[in-house]
Amino acid sequence: MPGLIYLAIAIIGEVIATSFLRASAGFTQLVPTIVVVVGYGITFYFFSLALQTIPVGIGYAIWSGVGIVLVSIIAYFVYGQTLDLPALIGIGLILAGVLVINLFSQSSTH
């Protein structure tokens, strides 16, 4: 169970850091740049802890899949990014893949 908690913290850190990348304006804005650097530092530290108990392929699939979905939602609300139907279908398939891994795969840590 600690691996999943570490993975959740890594995902949250990645989503925050990625969401601030645009606001950093190419790392020219101090506060957003600090958020990006600290966020990714937290992300990779906790992701490395998660990988002590979660297989790397499964951990990366969950980390990236959930991150894509959450960053897309944040980009919609914060930056007004619109997603067309193919993008929404693709994101839905990513989310479905994460759910399949977590609910049905014997490779996952349950």
XYZ file of N, CA, C and O in Angstrom:
440
model
N 0.805 -1.207 0.000
C 0.000 0.000 0.000
C 0.847 1.270 0.000
O 0.452 2.244 -0.622
N 2.005 1.292 0.683
C 2.811 2.522 0.627
C 3.222 2.882 -0.794
O 3.323 4.059 -1.130
N 3.447 1.888 -1.650
C 3.822 2.160 -3.024
C 2.756 2.956 -3.752
O 3.060 3.873 -4.518
N 1.500 2.626 -3.501
C 0.408 3.355 -4.142
C 0.282 4.774 -3.594
O -0.042 5.701 -4.337
N 0.569 4.946 -2.322
C 0.552 6.294 -1.739
C 1.681 7.126 -2.331
O 1.482 8.280 -2.707
N 2.872 6.532 -2.432
C 3.999 7.235 -3.059
C 3.679 7.583 -4.506
O 4.011 8.666 -4.988
N 3.030 6.653 -5.209
C 2.666 6.902 -6.604
C 1.665 8.057 -6.697
O 1.784 8.920 -7.572
N 0.703 8.102 -5.795
C -0.280 9.193 -5.784
C 0.396 10.537 -5.541
O 0.084 11.530 -6.216
N 1.350 10.576 -4.619
C 2.085 11.818 -4.355
C 2.890 12.219 -5.596
O 2.937 13.398 -5.964
N 3.515 11.233 -6.246
C 4.283 11.519 -7.469
C 3.376 12.081 -8.559
O 3.757 13.022 -9.260
N 2.190 11.527 -8.698
C 1.245 12.012 -9.709
C 0.815 13.436 -9.402
O 0.796 14.291 -10.291
N 0.499 13.716 -8.156
C 0.089 15.070 -7.762
C 1.212 16.067 -8.035
O 0.987 17.146 -8.581
N 2.441 15.696 -7.675
C 3.584 16.573 -7.935
C 3.782 16.832 -9.409
O 4.036 17.965 -9.830
N 3.639 15.792 -10.218
C 3.814 15.933 -11.662
C 2.731 16.808 -12.269
O 2.996 17.641 -13.136
N 1.509 16.635 -11.825
C 0.393 17.423 -12.355
C 0.577 18.902 -12.004
O 0.381 19.783 -12.843
N 0.975 19.181 -10.785
C 1.217 20.574 -10.374
C 2.365 21.164 -11.176
O 2.257 22.262 -11.734
N 3.482 20.431 -11.255
C 4.655 20.940 -11.978
C 4.335 21.176 -13.448
O 4.667 22.226 -14.007
N 3.686 20.222 -14.081
C 3.355 20.362 -15.496
C 2.387 21.513 -15.729
O 2.511 22.249 -16.707
N 1.452 21.676 -14.828
C 0.473 22.765 -14.957
C 1.126 24.135 -14.847
O 0.621 25.110 -15.410
N 2.244 24.223 -14.150
C 2.947 25.495 -14.001
C 3.983 25.749 -15.098
O 4.552 26.841 -15.160
N 4.233 24.772 -15.959
C 5.221 24.966 -17.013
C 4.862 26.141 -17.923
O 5.722 26.957 -18.257
N 3.605 26.237 -18.311
C 3.199 27.346 -19.184
C 3.376 28.682 -18.472
O 3.857 29.652 -19.061
N 3.000 28.737 -17.195
C 3.119 29.985 -16.436
C 4.578 30.386 -16.216
O 4.867 31.565 -16.007
N 5.494 29.427 -16.304
C 6.911 29.758 -16.116
C 7.474 30.547 -17.291
O 8.547 31.135 -17.170
N 6.766 30.564 -18.414
C 7.167 31.320 -19.609
C 8.623 31.036 -19.989
O 9.452 31.943 -20.084
N 8.905 29.752 -20.182
C 10.273 29.384 -20.560
C 11.264 29.589 -19.430
O 12.419 29.920 -19.662
N 10.814 29.409 -18.211
C 11.618 29.579 -16.997
C 12.101 31.015 -16.809
O 13.166 31.251 -16.244
N 11.296 31.966 -17.256
C 11.638 33.376 -17.060
C 10.864 34.000 -15.897
O 11.178 35.110 -15.488
N 9.865 33.293 -15.383
C 9.078 33.779 -14.251
C 9.486 32.984 -13.009
O 9.338 31.759 -12.975
N 9.976 33.677 -11.989
C 10.609 33.021 -10.844
C 9.685 32.061 -10.096
O 10.021 30.890 -9.918
N 8.537 32.522 -9.645
C 7.683 31.687 -8.796
C 7.189 30.444 -9.538
O 7.317 29.322 -9.010
N 6.635 30.579 -10.742
C 6.227 29.361 -11.445
C 7.401 28.410 -11.727
O 7.240 27.191 -11.665
N 8.571 28.965 -12.008
C 9.747 28.129 -12.238
C 10.110 27.342 -10.987
O 10.427 26.147 -11.067
N 10.046 27.978 -9.835
C 10.320 27.283 -8.565
C 9.309 26.166 -8.348
O 9.676 25.055 -7.941
N 8.030 26.445 -8.629
C 6.998 25.412 -8.486
C 7.295 24.230 -9.405
O 7.173 23.065 -8.990
N 7.717 24.500 -10.628
C 8.038 23.433 -11.583
C 9.207 22.590 -11.068
O 9.127 21.354 -11.018
N 10.280 23.230 -10.663
C 11.478 22.502 -10.229
C 11.204 21.694 -8.959
O 11.544 20.506 -8.875
N 10.559 22.311 -7.984
C 10.238 21.606 -6.736
C 9.242 20.483 -7.009
O 9.381 19.367 -6.493
N 8.234 20.776 -7.841
C 7.222 19.769 -8.161
C 7.821 18.539 -8.813
O 7.503 17.407 -8.440
N 8.704 18.748 -9.786
C 9.334 17.593 -10.433
C 10.309 16.884 -9.491
O 10.459 15.665 -9.559
N 10.960 17.627 -8.610
C 11.822 16.987 -7.613
C 11.022 16.051 -6.720
O 11.416 14.902 -6.480
N 9.896 16.537 -6.228
C 9.008 15.715 -5.400
C 8.505 14.517 -6.208
O 8.480 13.383 -5.716
N 8.132 14.786 -7.443
C 7.602 13.735 -8.309
C 8.584 12.581 -8.456
O 8.232 11.417 -8.215
N 9.803 12.890 -8.849
C 10.748 11.807 -9.112
C 11.231 11.124 -7.836
O 11.503 9.921 -7.852
N 11.284 11.852 -6.734
C 11.638 11.219 -5.465
C 10.577 10.188 -5.077
O 10.893 9.028 -4.804
N 9.306 10.605 -5.079
C 8.252 9.686 -4.660
C 7.992 8.600 -5.690
O 7.631 7.471 -5.334
N 8.211 8.907 -6.975
C 8.073 7.873 -7.984
C 9.138 6.792 -7.789
O 8.860 5.605 -7.923
N 10.353 7.202 -7.427
C 11.407 6.214 -7.179
C 11.067 5.338 -5.973
O 11.357 4.142 -5.963
N 10.427 5.926 -4.965
C 9.990 5.133 -3.810
C 8.880 4.162 -4.211
O 8.865 3.008 -3.769
N 7.953 4.639 -5.033
C 6.846 3.787 -5.467
C 7.358 2.580 -6.244
O 6.818 1.471 -6.116
N 8.415 2.791 -7.032
C 8.933 1.710 -7.871
C 9.670 0.635 -7.083
O 10.065 -0.385 -7.650
N 9.816 0.828 -5.785
C 10.398 -0.228 -4.955
C 9.408 -1.374 -4.770
O 9.819 -2.504 -4.493
N 8.099 -1.092 -4.923
C 7.089 -2.136 -4.733
C 6.165 -2.303 -5.941
O 5.440 -3.281 -6.017
N 6.185 -1.351 -6.865
C 5.332 -1.421 -8.047
C 6.228 -1.662 -9.257
O 7.254 -0.995 -9.405
N 5.864 -2.613 -10.135
C 6.675 -2.829 -11.341
C 6.771 -1.546 -12.159
O 5.799 -0.800 -12.284
N 7.937 -1.288 -12.735
C 8.193 -0.020 -13.410
C 7.214 0.228 -14.562
O 6.727 1.348 -14.739
N 6.909 -0.775 -15.340
C 5.983 -0.593 -16.466
C 4.586 -0.229 -16.002
O 3.932 0.651 -16.564
N 4.120 -0.892 -14.965
C 2.793 -0.618 -14.411
C 2.780 0.762 -13.759
O 1.866 1.556 -13.968
N 3.797 1.054 -12.973
C 3.872 2.357 -12.301
C 3.902 3.494 -13.299
O 3.197 4.499 -13.141
N 4.693 3.333 -14.351
C 4.801 4.394 -15.353
C 3.499 4.560 -16.127
O 3.090 5.679 -16.432
N 2.838 3.456 -16.434
C 1.563 3.533 -17.150
C 0.526 4.291 -16.315
O -0.194 5.150 -16.837
N 0.454 3.994 -15.044
C -0.507 4.675 -14.171
C -0.117 6.134 -14.005
O -0.952 7.030 -14.125
N 1.153 6.390 -13.739
C 1.649 7.754 -13.523
C 1.376 8.631 -14.737
O 0.818 9.710 -14.619
N 1.755 8.149 -15.902
C 1.576 8.968 -17.094
C 0.117 9.076 -17.501
O -0.354 10.157 -17.886
N -0.632 7.992 -17.400
C -2.035 8.014 -17.791
C -2.878 8.938 -16.933
O -3.616 9.788 -17.442
N -2.747 8.796 -15.634
C -3.509 9.665 -14.731
C -3.035 11.106 -14.878
O -3.845 12.040 -14.864
N -1.737 11.298 -15.055
C -1.195 12.644 -15.245
C -1.772 13.320 -16.478
O -2.153 14.491 -16.446
N -1.858 12.582 -17.591
C -2.418 13.138 -18.820
C -3.860 13.578 -18.609
O -4.256 14.676 -19.010
N -4.644 12.744 -17.978
C -6.052 13.068 -17.752
C -6.182 14.302 -16.864
O -6.923 15.246 -17.179
N -5.452 14.324 -15.753
C -5.573 15.449 -14.820
C -5.036 16.754 -15.412
O -5.645 17.812 -15.232
N -3.908 16.691 -16.112
C -3.361 17.907 -16.723
C -4.320 18.432 -17.794
O -4.511 19.644 -17.923
N -4.948 17.551 -18.539
C -5.908 17.980 -19.552
C -7.106 18.682 -18.912
O -7.594 19.698 -19.430
N -7.574 18.168 -17.797
C -8.695 18.801 -17.085
C -8.277 20.177 -16.564
O -9.009 21.161 -16.720
N -7.109 20.256 -15.960
C -6.620 21.544 -15.449
C -6.425 22.532 -16.595
O -6.797 23.707 -16.479
N -5.853 22.082 -17.698
C -5.633 22.970 -18.848
C -6.958 23.504 -19.389
O -7.033 24.652 -19.835
N -7.988 22.709 -19.325
C -9.308 23.154 -19.779
C -9.811 24.302 -18.900
O -10.267 25.324 -19.404
N -9.724 24.134 -17.596
C -10.271 25.132 -16.674
C -9.358 26.345 -16.480
O -9.828 27.465 -16.369
N -8.060 26.134 -16.432
C -7.133 27.225 -16.136
C -6.735 27.995 -17.394
O -6.690 29.224 -17.393
N -6.414 27.268 -18.462
C -5.898 27.907 -19.667
C -6.920 27.978 -20.814
O -6.600 28.457 -21.895
N -8.120 27.470 -20.584
C -9.146 27.511 -21.616
C -8.865 26.611 -22.798
O -9.389 26.827 -23.889
N -8.042 25.598 -22.594
C -7.719 24.655 -23.667
C -8.951 23.818 -23.983
O -9.545 23.224 -23.088
N -9.346 23.798 -25.236
C -10.492 22.985 -25.619
C -10.010 21.684 -26.230
O -8.941 21.626 -26.848
N -10.782 20.664 -26.044
C -10.452 19.355 -26.581
C -11.560 18.919 -27.535
O -12.739 18.983 -27.184
N -11.183 18.492 -28.741
C -12.180 18.019 -29.684
C -12.519 16.561 -29.373
O -11.943 15.942 -28.478
N -13.468 16.022 -30.122
C -13.941 14.672 -29.858
C -12.827 13.619 -29.933
O -12.739 12.768 -29.033
N -11.962 13.644 -30.955
C -10.889 12.645 -30.966
C -9.974 12.739 -29.733
O -9.538 11.714 -29.207
N -9.693 13.956 -29.271
C -8.859 14.111 -28.082
C -9.565 13.527 -26.857
O -8.937 12.852 -26.033
N -10.854 13.802 -26.732
C -11.615 13.261 -25.596
C -11.691 11.737 -25.644
O -11.561 11.069 -24.608
N -11.862 11.195 -26.843
C -11.879 9.731 -26.987
C -10.519 9.152 -26.605
O -10.433 8.161 -25.875
N -9.443 9.785 -27.063
C -8.096 9.318 -26.721
C -7.838 9.355 -25.228
O -7.301 8.400 -24.649
N -8.232 10.440 -24.586
C -8.056 10.546 -23.136
C -8.902 9.492 -22.427
O -8.460 8.881 -21.453
N -10.108 9.265 -22.940
C -10.952 8.216 -22.365
C -10.313 6.845 -22.482
O -10.384 6.035 -21.550
N -9.670 6.575 -23.615
C -8.984 5.292 -23.791
C -7.793 5.159 -22.846
O -7.524 4.073 -22.324
N -7.078 6.258 -22.631
C -5.969 6.237 -21.664
C -6.503 5.907 -20.273
O -5.954 5.059 -19.566
N -7.567 6.587 -19.881
C -8.173 6.333 -18.571
C -8.661 4.888 -18.473
O -8.467 4.231 -17.442
N -9.264 4.381 -19.546
C -9.717 2.992 -19.556
C -8.534 2.038 -19.384
O -8.630 1.047 -18.653
N -7.421 2.350 -20.029
C -6.230 1.515 -19.884
C -5.717 1.481 -18.460
O -5.344 0.425 -17.944
N -5.708 2.623 -17.808
C -5.278 2.681 -16.400
C -6.218 1.846 -15.537
O -5.776 1.103 -14.649
N -7.519 1.950 -15.798
C -8.487 1.163 -15.027
C -8.313 -0.337 -15.264
O -8.361 -1.128 -14.313
N -8.075 -0.733 -16.502
C -7.861 -2.152 -16.806
C -6.638 -2.670 -16.055
O -6.669 -3.749 -15.455
N -5.558 -1.906 -16.077
C -4.342 -2.314 -15.362
C -4.641 -2.499 -13.879
O -4.267 -3.498 -13.272
N -5.329 -1.532 -13.282
C -5.574 -1.578 -11.843
C -6.609 -2.619 -11.434
O -6.503 -3.206 -10.362
N -7.596 -2.847 -12.267
C -8.675 -3.750 -11.881
C -8.453 -5.201 -12.290
O -8.921 -6.115 -11.621
N -7.742 -5.424 -13.384
C -7.678 -6.771 -13.928
C -6.277 -7.362 -14.063
O -6.138 -8.566 -14.203
N -5.232 -6.551 -14.060
C -3.899 -7.071 -14.297
C -3.321 -7.728 -13.050
O -3.430 -7.196 -11.947
N -2.722 -8.871 -13.246
C -2.017 -9.555 -12.158
C -0.650 -8.943 -11.929
O 0.007 -9.224 -10.939
N -0.198 -8.070 -12.855
C 1.090 -7.416 -12.724
C 1.036 -6.267 -11.740
O 2.060 -5.830 -11.231
N -0.158 -5.731 -11.507
C -0.323 -4.593 -10.611
C -0.189 -5.060 -9.169
O -0.262 -6.246 -8.871
N 0.016 -4.120 -8.275
C 0.201 -4.472 -6.858
C -1.109 -4.301 -6.112
O -1.507 -3.220 -5.748
N -1.790 -5.397 -5.895
C -3.055 -5.363 -5.133
C -2.937 -6.268 -3.934
O -2.343 -7.250 -3.896
